[in-house]
XYZ file of C-alpha atoms in Angstrom:
692
model
C 97.650 101.288 68.814
C 100.569 100.235 67.170
C 103.977 101.088 68.908
C 107.452 102.255 67.007
C 109.323 100.203 69.974
C 108.585 96.678 71.154
C 106.133 96.118 73.839
C 106.801 97.364 77.388
C 107.234 95.580 80.163
C 105.779 97.154 83.207
C 107.050 95.958 86.649
C 105.507 96.308 89.882
C 107.442 98.113 92.894
C 105.968 98.336 96.473
C 109.515 99.098 97.920
C 112.830 100.818 96.517
C 114.340 97.132 96.448
C 111.460 95.994 94.080
C 112.538 99.211 91.992
C 116.082 97.927 91.682
C 115.105 94.406 91.082
C 112.766 95.456 87.964
C 115.375 97.655 86.532
C 118.151 95.553 87.199
C 116.504 92.536 85.529
C 115.185 94.331 82.394
C 111.842 96.055 83.070
C 111.101 99.363 81.108
C 108.808 101.196 83.353
C 107.704 100.658 86.872
C 104.654 101.470 88.628
C 104.263 102.520 92.387
C 102.025 103.943 94.955
C 102.160 106.830 97.373
C 101.961 106.402 100.947
C 98.278 107.798 100.501
C 95.515 106.598 97.999
C 97.463 103.723 96.749
C 95.135 100.689 95.707
C 97.489 98.473 97.234
C 97.410 99.932 100.536
C 99.301 97.150 102.154
C 102.361 98.075 100.333
C 105.462 99.769 101.540
C 104.630 102.262 99.220
C 106.848 105.556 98.898
C 107.068 108.967 100.772
C 108.368 111.977 99.160
C 112.386 111.709 99.538
C 111.558 107.918 98.376
C 109.842 108.644 95.014
C 112.085 111.047 93.845
C 115.295 108.547 94.587
C 112.771 105.719 92.770
C 112.589 108.528 89.895
C 115.854 109.624 89.414
C 116.987 105.971 89.789
C 114.643 104.578 86.766
C 115.209 107.703 84.488
C 118.874 107.650 84.498
C 118.178 103.812 83.317
C 115.973 105.377 80.867
C 112.926 103.538 82.814
C 109.803 105.229 83.083
C 107.902 105.789 86.558
C 103.940 105.526 87.041
C 102.460 106.300 90.102
C 99.099 105.081 91.410
C 96.743 106.924 93.054
C 93.917 104.882 92.318
C 91.496 104.908 94.954
C 87.908 106.381 95.218
C 88.650 110.088 97.234
C 86.344 111.629 99.463
C 85.602 115.306 99.846
C 87.248 115.894 102.834
C 90.719 114.451 101.458
C 91.085 116.232 98.455
C 93.625 118.969 100.035
C 95.608 116.043 100.643
C 95.217 114.533 96.876
C 95.987 117.940 95.739
C 99.666 117.438 97.868
C 99.707 114.203 96.304
C 99.315 114.683 92.597
C 101.948 117.898 93.371
C 104.458 115.394 94.985
C 103.982 113.084 91.627
C 104.670 116.141 89.660
C 107.727 117.380 91.643
C 108.990 113.978 91.684
C 108.694 114.156 87.690
C 106.883 110.633 87.372
C 105.904 110.020 83.534
C 102.031 109.381 84.596
C 99.198 108.622 87.227
C 97.414 106.031 87.160
C 93.926 107.121 88.326
C 90.823 105.440 89.173
C 88.943 108.245 90.439
C 87.268 110.636 87.325
C 87.162 113.679 90.335
C 91.160 113.083 90.716
C 91.748 112.869 86.934
C 89.441 116.275 86.683
C 91.566 118.134 89.621
C 95.088 116.377 88.058
C 94.153 118.015 84.286
C 93.761 121.449 86.102
C 97.103 121.054 88.747
C 99.203 119.573 86.196
C 97.623 119.625 82.558
C 100.747 118.202 80.712
C 101.410 115.172 82.973
C 99.692 112.037 81.502
C 96.762 110.097 82.763
C 96.431 106.084 82.434
C 92.821 104.704 83.402
C 93.102 102.386 86.262
C 91.985 98.697 85.738
C 90.077 99.953 88.989
C 87.985 102.062 85.984
C 86.072 98.324 84.946
C 86.972 99.486 81.407
C 86.573 95.894 79.772
C 85.236 96.749 76.359
C 86.039 98.822 72.874
C 83.387 101.236 73.981
C 84.957 101.629 77.219
C 88.470 102.253 76.136
C 86.829 104.914 73.367
C 85.199 106.765 75.610
C 88.299 107.524 77.788
C 90.334 108.029 74.708
C 87.798 110.602 74.238
C 88.216 112.160 77.469
C 91.907 112.712 76.564
C 93.545 109.674 78.455
C 96.851 108.521 77.305
C 96.590 104.851 78.264
C 93.623 102.311 79.303
C 94.712 99.608 81.726
C 92.148 96.894 80.649
C 90.083 94.132 82.937
C 91.746 91.238 83.138
C 88.635 89.325 82.330
C 89.143 90.188 78.581
C 89.827 87.534 75.901
C 92.278 87.980 72.345
C 89.679 89.179 71.058
C 88.320 91.485 72.590
C 91.620 93.412 73.196
C 92.231 92.608 69.536
C 89.106 95.614 68.941
C 89.710 97.307 71.462
C 93.448 97.745 70.422
C 92.342 99.407 67.207
C 91.557 102.534 69.219
C 94.157 105.250 68.899
C 95.048 105.022 72.678
C 98.023 103.251 74.658
C 96.482 99.541 76.155
C 98.225 97.986 78.898
C 97.232 94.645 79.825
C 97.779 92.150 82.630
C 100.241 89.261 81.427
C 100.980 88.020 85.680
C 100.063 87.852 88.752
C 96.717 87.706 91.193
C 93.406 87.551 89.527
C 90.412 88.878 91.621
C 87.614 86.986 90.996
C 85.609 90.007 90.812
C 86.111 92.715 88.173
C 88.521 95.426 89.071
C 86.190 98.656 90.904
C 83.436 96.183 90.789
C 83.863 94.507 94.391
C 82.570 95.617 97.937
C 82.877 91.983 99.560
C 85.589 93.106 101.986
C 84.145 96.590 102.422
C 80.472 95.485 103.615
C 81.935 92.352 105.523
C 84.614 94.272 107.397
C 84.736 98.005 106.415
C 88.149 97.336 104.658
C 87.492 98.613 100.692
C 89.362 97.368 97.667
C 87.828 100.358 96.331
C 90.102 102.005 98.963
C 93.188 99.785 98.469
C 92.385 98.401 102.168
C 90.906 94.909 100.812
C 90.947 91.556 103.350
C 90.739 89.380 100.613
C 88.358 87.171 101.936
C 87.670 85.765 98.300
C 90.949 83.514 99.284
C 88.569 81.793 102.319
C 86.640 78.892 102.034
C 83.278 79.674 100.116
C 81.093 76.172 98.566
C 77.799 76.329 96.037
C 77.380 72.644 96.041
C 77.853 69.972 98.392
C 82.014 69.570 99.352
C 83.307 66.880 99.945
C 86.469 67.137 100.653
C 86.104 70.386 102.788
C 88.366 72.230 100.522
C 86.030 74.477 98.240
C 87.038 78.145 97.174
C 84.459 79.302 95.406
C 85.885 82.857 94.844
C 89.522 81.792 94.640
C 91.677 81.783 91.019
C 94.649 80.709 90.327
C 97.018 83.275 89.144
C 97.113 84.474 85.773
C 99.799 84.068 83.668
C 99.689 84.952 79.363
C 103.400 85.533 79.132
C 103.445 83.317 76.289
C 101.341 85.477 74.214
C 103.429 88.578 74.752
C 104.332 88.655 71.157
C 100.924 88.401 70.165
C 99.800 91.342 71.970
C 102.597 93.406 70.767
C 101.353 92.206 67.416
C 98.030 93.488 67.997
C 99.126 96.853 69.078
C 98.625 96.609 72.976
C 101.772 98.734 74.462
C 102.563 97.874 77.624
C 102.580 94.150 79.582
C 101.733 94.859 83.479
C 102.804 92.340 85.744
C 101.123 92.427 88.935
C 102.004 92.573 92.918
C 103.278 95.712 94.329
C 102.884 93.545 97.612
C 105.244 90.923 96.345
C 108.790 90.394 96.978
C 111.404 92.145 94.876
C 112.809 88.539 94.009
C 108.934 87.683 92.254
C 109.432 90.930 90.508
C 112.919 89.951 89.132
C 111.348 86.685 88.212
C 108.300 87.929 86.735
C 110.176 90.407 84.401
C 112.990 88.202 83.098
C 110.329 86.226 82.226
C 108.518 88.546 79.751
C 111.445 89.860 78.385
C 112.941 86.252 77.711
C 109.632 86.197 76.073
C 109.532 89.395 74.136
C 112.883 89.023 72.904
C 113.515 85.874 72.386
C 110.149 84.384 71.420
C 110.076 81.813 74.489
C 110.785 81.345 78.178
C 113.586 79.032 78.688
C 113.177 76.009 80.937
C 114.632 77.130 84.076
C 112.995 80.238 84.254
C 109.705 79.359 83.954
C 110.154 76.674 86.723
C 111.400 79.825 89.296
C 108.482 81.976 88.271
C 106.280 79.435 89.068
C 108.334 78.264 91.855
C 108.618 81.783 93.467
C 104.415 82.147 93.694
C 101.532 80.409 92.345
C 98.439 78.775 93.178
C 98.557 75.663 92.031
C 99.788 76.959 88.548
C 98.527 79.515 86.772
C 95.543 80.126 84.247
C 95.336 81.518 80.831
C 91.343 81.305 80.733
C 90.455 84.325 80.532
C 92.691 85.520 77.297
C 91.697 81.718 75.656
C 88.337 82.377 76.678
C 88.211 79.212 78.171
C 86.521 79.718 81.476
C 85.263 77.254 84.265
C 86.326 74.827 87.102
C 90.323 74.588 85.623
C 90.432 78.193 86.173
C 90.194 77.934 90.533
C 92.834 77.249 92.466
C 94.207 78.795 96.063
C 97.352 78.431 98.019
C 98.419 75.069 99.020
C 101.639 73.864 101.554
C 103.229 72.740 98.316
C 103.195 76.235 96.555
C 104.259 77.632 99.604
C 107.528 75.510 100.363
C 108.661 75.788 96.506
C 109.471 79.479 97.232
C 112.330 78.613 99.982
C 115.414 81.329 100.572
C 117.648 79.312 98.491
C 115.661 79.719 95.870
C 115.454 83.317 96.608
C 118.952 83.861 97.275
C 119.403 82.486 93.666
C 117.364 85.381 92.388
C 118.836 87.816 94.161
C 122.302 86.858 93.178
C 120.914 87.483 89.372
C 120.422 91.525 90.151
C 122.861 91.956 92.913
C 124.942 94.170 90.463
C 124.147 97.248 89.023
C 122.828 97.422 85.296
C 124.774 99.397 82.827
C 122.381 99.678 80.179
C 123.376 103.590 78.925
C 125.654 103.849 76.361
C 128.185 106.864 76.019
C 130.733 108.123 74.268
C 133.858 110.308 75.676
C 136.392 112.307 74.539
C 139.534 112.801 76.975
C 142.168 115.855 76.346
C 145.202 116.687 78.223
C 148.052 118.437 77.090
C 151.045 119.781 79.048
C 150.719 123.083 81.089
C 147.055 122.815 80.687
C 143.965 121.705 82.779
C 142.976 118.324 81.280
C 139.169 117.588 80.430
C 136.753 114.547 79.930
C 133.486 115.262 77.414
C 130.895 112.360 77.623
C 127.437 112.076 75.937
C 124.576 109.896 75.755
C 123.561 111.118 72.692
C 120.984 113.510 73.986
C 122.574 115.001 76.936
C 126.518 116.272 76.526
C 128.868 117.081 79.719
C 132.216 118.493 80.189
C 134.512 118.945 82.835
C 137.915 119.944 83.704
C 140.491 119.313 86.509
C 142.207 122.139 88.361
C 145.342 120.020 88.116
C 147.617 121.113 85.719
C 149.657 118.498 83.542
C 152.951 118.117 83.797
C 155.884 116.835 81.613
C 156.638 112.999 83.233
C 160.003 113.410 84.964
C 160.172 109.246 85.101
C 156.649 107.888 83.823
C 154.139 109.240 81.461
C 150.731 108.319 81.655
C 150.215 105.482 79.041
C 146.891 105.773 76.735
C 145.773 102.313 77.596
C 146.235 102.633 81.058
C 143.956 106.296 80.727
C 141.545 104.224 78.915
C 141.055 101.594 80.990
C 140.814 104.342 84.206
C 138.056 106.063 82.582
C 135.944 103.301 81.426
C 135.668 101.761 85.151
C 131.849 102.875 85.366
C 130.871 99.506 86.764
C 128.756 100.843 89.669
C 126.911 103.520 87.482
C 124.155 103.055 84.818
C 126.766 103.688 81.748
C 128.949 101.736 79.335
C 131.643 103.580 76.679
C 130.559 102.352 73.659
C 133.610 105.072 72.346
C 135.817 106.904 73.765
C 138.675 108.766 72.015
C 142.286 109.655 73.989
C 144.178 112.693 72.944
C 146.910 112.859 75.667
C 150.426 114.349 74.566
C 153.402 112.069 74.772
C 155.940 112.027 77.993
C 152.516 113.620 79.707
C 152.076 113.109 83.685
C 148.726 112.503 85.583
C 147.550 110.898 88.464
C 145.217 108.120 88.059
C 143.401 109.950 90.897
C 142.312 112.878 88.723
C 141.214 110.417 86.031
C 139.034 108.863 88.791
C 137.717 112.031 90.003
C 136.901 113.527 86.693
C 135.049 110.615 85.239
C 133.078 110.308 88.546
C 132.279 114.231 88.239
C 131.164 113.608 84.942
C 129.019 111.022 85.579
C 127.635 112.251 88.386
C 126.223 115.535 86.123
C 125.005 113.123 83.518
C 122.784 111.356 86.129
C 121.311 115.296 86.841
C 120.671 115.815 83.259
C 118.946 112.664 82.965
C 117.175 112.615 85.859
C 114.877 115.148 84.765
C 112.296 114.323 82.014
C 109.671 116.910 81.842
C 109.756 120.058 84.136
C 105.821 119.853 84.889
C 104.314 123.550 84.811
C 101.843 123.156 87.771
C 99.157 125.357 88.450
C 97.767 126.436 91.672
C 94.133 125.050 92.460
C 92.438 125.586 95.549
C 90.451 123.014 97.386
C 87.881 124.980 98.301
C 84.489 123.330 100.649
C 81.739 122.477 98.570
C 78.937 124.825 98.247
C 76.253 122.750 99.372
C 73.358 125.247 98.449
C 72.052 124.692 95.231
C 71.939 120.510 96.124
C 68.739 119.580 94.592
C 66.548 117.474 96.882
C 63.384 115.658 96.727
C 62.222 112.057 98.052
C 61.272 110.534 94.518
C 61.447 106.415 94.736
C 62.793 104.610 91.774
C 63.129 100.583 91.373
C 65.617 98.429 89.652
C 64.229 94.750 88.912
C 65.361 91.633 87.520
C 62.113 90.918 85.778
C 59.845 92.699 84.031
C 57.026 91.291 86.663
C 55.459 93.569 88.958
C 52.649 95.130 90.867
C 50.646 98.102 90.140
C 52.407 99.792 93.291
C 55.311 100.316 91.039
C 53.442 103.261 88.966
C 54.395 105.237 92.043
C 58.103 105.144 91.069
C 59.709 108.128 89.339
C 61.663 105.416 87.348
C 61.401 101.271 87.117
C 64.740 100.066 85.517
C 64.311 96.612 83.753
C 66.700 94.398 81.715
C 67.516 95.708 78.207
C 66.534 92.238 76.876
C 63.142 92.466 78.453
C 60.745 91.312 75.226
C 59.407 94.704 73.351
C 56.002 93.560 73.445
C 56.504 93.340 77.775
C 58.022 96.889 77.335
C 54.984 98.302 75.107
C 52.481 97.101 77.609
C 54.168 98.343 80.485
C 54.365 102.022 79.044
C 50.795 101.846 78.038
C 49.805 100.359 81.508
C 51.127 103.799 83.168
C 54.620 102.495 84.201
C 57.575 104.921 83.841
C 60.097 102.324 82.331
C 63.641 103.158 82.159
C 66.421 99.878 81.101
C 69.401 99.041 82.858
C 72.275 98.128 80.802
C 74.235 95.561 82.232
C 77.780 96.292 84.518
C 79.246 93.905 82.261
C 79.714 94.170 78.717
C 82.547 92.096 77.592
C 81.807 90.216 73.930
C 78.060 91.728 73.727
C 78.785 95.088 73.301
C 77.432 94.979 69.970
C 74.378 93.143 70.837
C 73.534 95.371 74.086
C 74.379 98.636 71.325
C 71.836 97.585 68.816
C 69.256 96.623 71.525
C 69.679 99.830 73.157
C 68.294 101.506 69.424
C 65.589 99.306 69.575
C 64.715 100.162 72.970
C 64.734 103.907 71.974
C 62.600 103.512 69.197
C 60.083 101.860 71.488
C 59.920 105.205 73.376
C 61.908 104.390 76.252
C 64.804 107.093 76.718
C 66.322 106.552 80.530
C 69.237 104.068 80.723
C 70.681 102.966 84.018
C 74.309 103.019 83.095
C 77.240 101.384 85.479
C 79.634 101.735 83.384
C 81.527 104.075 81.046
C 80.934 102.048 78.092
C 77.121 102.165 79.145
C 77.196 105.260 79.472
C 78.961 106.258 76.088
C 76.435 104.086 74.237
C 73.260 105.825 75.787
C 74.547 109.627 74.891
C 75.274 108.211 71.722
C 71.469 107.133 71.453
C 70.944 110.494 73.001
C 69.179 109.031 75.677
C 68.949 110.227 79.430
C 71.821 109.054 80.993
C 71.146 107.758 84.680
C 75.034 107.014 86.338
C 74.880 103.629 88.374
C 76.272 102.634 91.514
C 79.124 100.851 89.399
C 80.645 104.251 88.693
C 81.694 104.698 92.470
C 81.264 108.434 92.284
C 82.247 109.774 95.880
C 83.159 113.261 95.943
C 82.006 116.590 94.548
C 84.535 116.076 91.636
C 82.824 113.387 90.510
C 79.868 114.850 90.527
C 80.857 117.774 88.676
C 82.616 115.764 86.249
C 79.173 113.653 85.812
C 77.285 116.957 85.267
C 79.932 117.802 82.499
C 79.920 114.772 80.899
C 75.601 114.907 80.414
C 74.500 112.870 83.205
C 70.627 113.032 83.704
C 71.566 112.362 87.992
C 73.656 109.757 89.565
C 73.693 106.904 92.162
C 76.262 107.264 95.041
C 78.404 104.955 95.780
C 77.102 102.827 98.655
C 80.598 102.920 100.074
C 79.649 107.067 101.155
C 78.450 107.675 104.553
C 75.344 109.829 105.201
C 77.406 112.745 106.422
C 79.958 112.701 103.470
C 76.515 112.483 101.216
C 75.298 115.563 103.125
C 78.863 117.161 102.352
C 78.576 116.486 98.615
C 78.425 119.811 96.216
C 77.292 120.604 93.026
C 73.851 120.801 91.265
C 73.618 117.619 89.305
C 70.537 115.357 90.790
C 71.800 112.187 93.028
C 70.521 109.784 94.926
C 71.275 106.151 97.248
C 70.101 102.610 97.261
C 67.824 102.196 100.366
C 67.061 98.878 99.967
C 68.250 95.531 98.009
C 70.596 92.583 98.524
C 73.805 94.583 97.197
C 75.919 93.091 95.021
C 79.500 92.213 96.663
C 80.802 91.177 93.334
C 80.672 91.278 89.445
C 82.531 88.570 87.844
C 83.052 86.500 84.856
C 83.927 82.926 85.876
C 80.820 81.689 87.938
C 81.316 80.804 91.301
C 79.278 77.823 90.691
C 82.130 76.577 87.884
C 84.700 76.195 90.771
C 82.284 73.021 91.436
C 81.837 72.272 87.999
C 78.132 73.412 88.677
C 76.570 73.622 85.170
C 74.131 76.255 84.149
C 71.296 74.233 83.650
C 71.755 72.561 86.889
C 71.625 75.995 89.016
C 68.706 77.626 86.736
C 70.222 81.003 88.031
C 69.431 79.987 91.630
C 72.490 79.219 93.407
C 73.680 80.076 96.690
C 77.743 80.656 98.001
C 77.908 79.488 101.592
C 81.125 80.772 103.529
C 82.558 78.944 107.100
C 79.713 80.727 109.173
C 76.867 79.317 107.096
C 75.570 82.201 105.652
C 74.173 82.123 102.035
C 74.868 84.781 99.383
C 72.656 84.407 96.508
C 74.167 84.440 93.008
C 72.018 86.074 90.174
C 73.416 85.934 86.593
C 72.761 87.764 83.521
C 73.612 85.989 80.919
C 77.127 87.557 81.307
C 77.940 88.331 84.138
C 76.931 86.790 87.480
C 76.547 88.869 90.644
C 77.076 88.190 94.403
C 74.650 89.291 96.499
C 75.107 90.032 100.314
C 73.365 87.330 102.334
C 71.231 90.266 104.012
C 69.427 92.929 102.541
C 69.941 96.559 102.861
C 67.430 98.640 104.425
C 67.296 102.530 105.187
C 63.864 103.788 106.540
C 62.203 106.730 105.451
C 62.793 108.900 108.354
C 66.536 108.366 107.808
C 66.680 108.961 104.205
C 64.533 112.058 104.591
C 67.548 113.823 106.269
C 70.020 113.711 103.182
C 70.677 115.771 100.631
C 69.649 113.860 97.839
C 67.036 113.511 95.046
C 65.317 110.396 94.899
C 65.910 106.764 96.576
C 66.689 103.554 94.744
C 64.860 100.238 95.366
C 67.379 96.915 94.086
C 65.288 94.360 93.775
C 66.539 91.088 92.796
C 65.644 87.964 94.594
C 62.549 89.163 96.161
C 59.637 87.136 95.086
C 56.717 89.561 96.231
C 57.230 92.034 93.558
C 54.104 91.311 91.907
C 52.364 91.716 95.198
C 53.283 94.247 96.714
C 50.634 97.107 97.329
C 52.303 100.212 98.050
C 55.983 101.533 97.940
C 55.112 102.297 101.596
C 56.316 98.531 102.309
C 59.667 99.459 101.479
C 60.056 102.692 103.342
C 58.255 102.566 106.038
C 57.568 98.537 106.987
C 59.384 96.347 104.910
C 58.473 93.047 103.983
C 61.219 91.406 105.997
C 61.020 88.491 107.948
C 64.895 87.991 108.329
C 67.376 90.677 109.580
C 68.291 93.704 107.174
C 71.543 95.722 107.410
C 71.954 99.284 107.162
C 75.361 98.743 105.514
C 77.978 101.212 105.002
C 76.352 104.780 105.099
C 76.909 104.640 108.912
C 79.741 102.861 109.796
C 82.236 103.740 106.314
C 85.052 102.388 104.935
C 88.986 102.306 105.720
């Protein structure tokens, strides 16, 4: 979308100190989290009074404020989510950044005119994903960090604002698709509680120096490309780092502002930015399409000592004074025998104040016009500076300077009040009721998701068997002819392969396949376009009744619930759409574009899609590549018994088969539901222990 103004510089704020640092350093907008429901729960975040203070300060300076409520939200938290949305509306924020479709649905009901931004946690990384969100009414899409320049150029053709991360930490996993921290320690990245296990040592090959970090990437920095982003129509250049210090925020904002306004970053600014925080330098690998070994890095001693207190003090000095960035005009009038008046305007708001003091004829020293002008222009501790000031006073007039000071303070305070409120949202009273579970469809159908098209006749028992979308057409015909109920899985990671996948989807539709497993919004959009039956995958992170109501309204046939739900929460979900869970398989912990094997320069030819990643305890995590992305699988398989899943209010159960080498010899589905072919330990995942 082509903007009338320059690209927005969007700064992170984990505290009020960071808000001030961002504004005084030149940010056009800040994003911050409330105390709950923020994807950075370890940041300070803002309570009601702090949020009101932050919005007021920003609005006075013509800076926008976006509030993140970008986590998955369970039904038992919906009342608190309602209060969080209302708090944001009362504070007059400019937009909500949301991950959860159910939350977006609730926000639209509560505050219809508030702008909604689709969080990067929605995992949108393609043209059609952006288009889907645009058609749903989102005003902005925060796209995945992994998108290349070419992919961004295509997405920017959609008439919706795009927000692109230009600086900050890179997660190894596509945002919204990481379950590593949740599975290993119940601290969910989708809940803002990530323990960052990816920064720990992991190896793929034989490591000689003992410093393998197969899941740790250097920090992203594409600040030098801000002009390109602006030219292609990107609306916002976003800086990552709500958990970082205010000094980091200031340094990053100044670097972005220099690049945007001058076309380059000076050497001193660049060195400060690198010193304040890096992981052995920065990378632009995703934007330029040059992924691989050079993108990996971790925080070393030299990186830490570079950010010393002397450097932080220098940065703080740069924003210690208030930013007077709002031009105003004024007219001061004083006549003998009358009350003096001061009228000021910022071009949109006009304020006129008067004093109770009655001007008198001077007995000794009259008020000097130049002195009067100087006194009224003393606005240094405010957001304002006088662009013009007209002084209309009579000669020989007496007026104390204290009166001038009081009038100036009063006028500017009133102007503050007017500038602080931008929206005055109309709020609807939507009652959060207990979900109705009486109409939930129940059943015990079995489905299987395969990474191969070779499996035994036992899988004819399955209601559906999903095979990869690029399975050979003749093989698909054979499977259908032999009585298998075949559907196709659209990859969770599409990226530059979107058009190729859409074309293939049309081809399999012609073969008579009408069912598609869709783990992201672009996949859903494609399947709907082909009028196929849409089966929502776990990657959509559907966890509450509002999510399910949205899915039903959007045309889903059924949905696979997130495996971050507990059995208890599953049984409390309402709605009438069919729903199921994964009950068997090595769960995918990460979806990555840059393969972990590349951290050790292992080629695809050497890997042969059979690599495993090893942690400090010797546990091995299989890596499975589909030619687009790599999934990091859990080291042990999930297994839920038939007895356990028979207690659930669900319609079907999914077997997610990836590294199993016995699918061709399985004699009955009972081997997975009653007497699984397991010779190693298994896990029940998060279904009992849940997530934080």
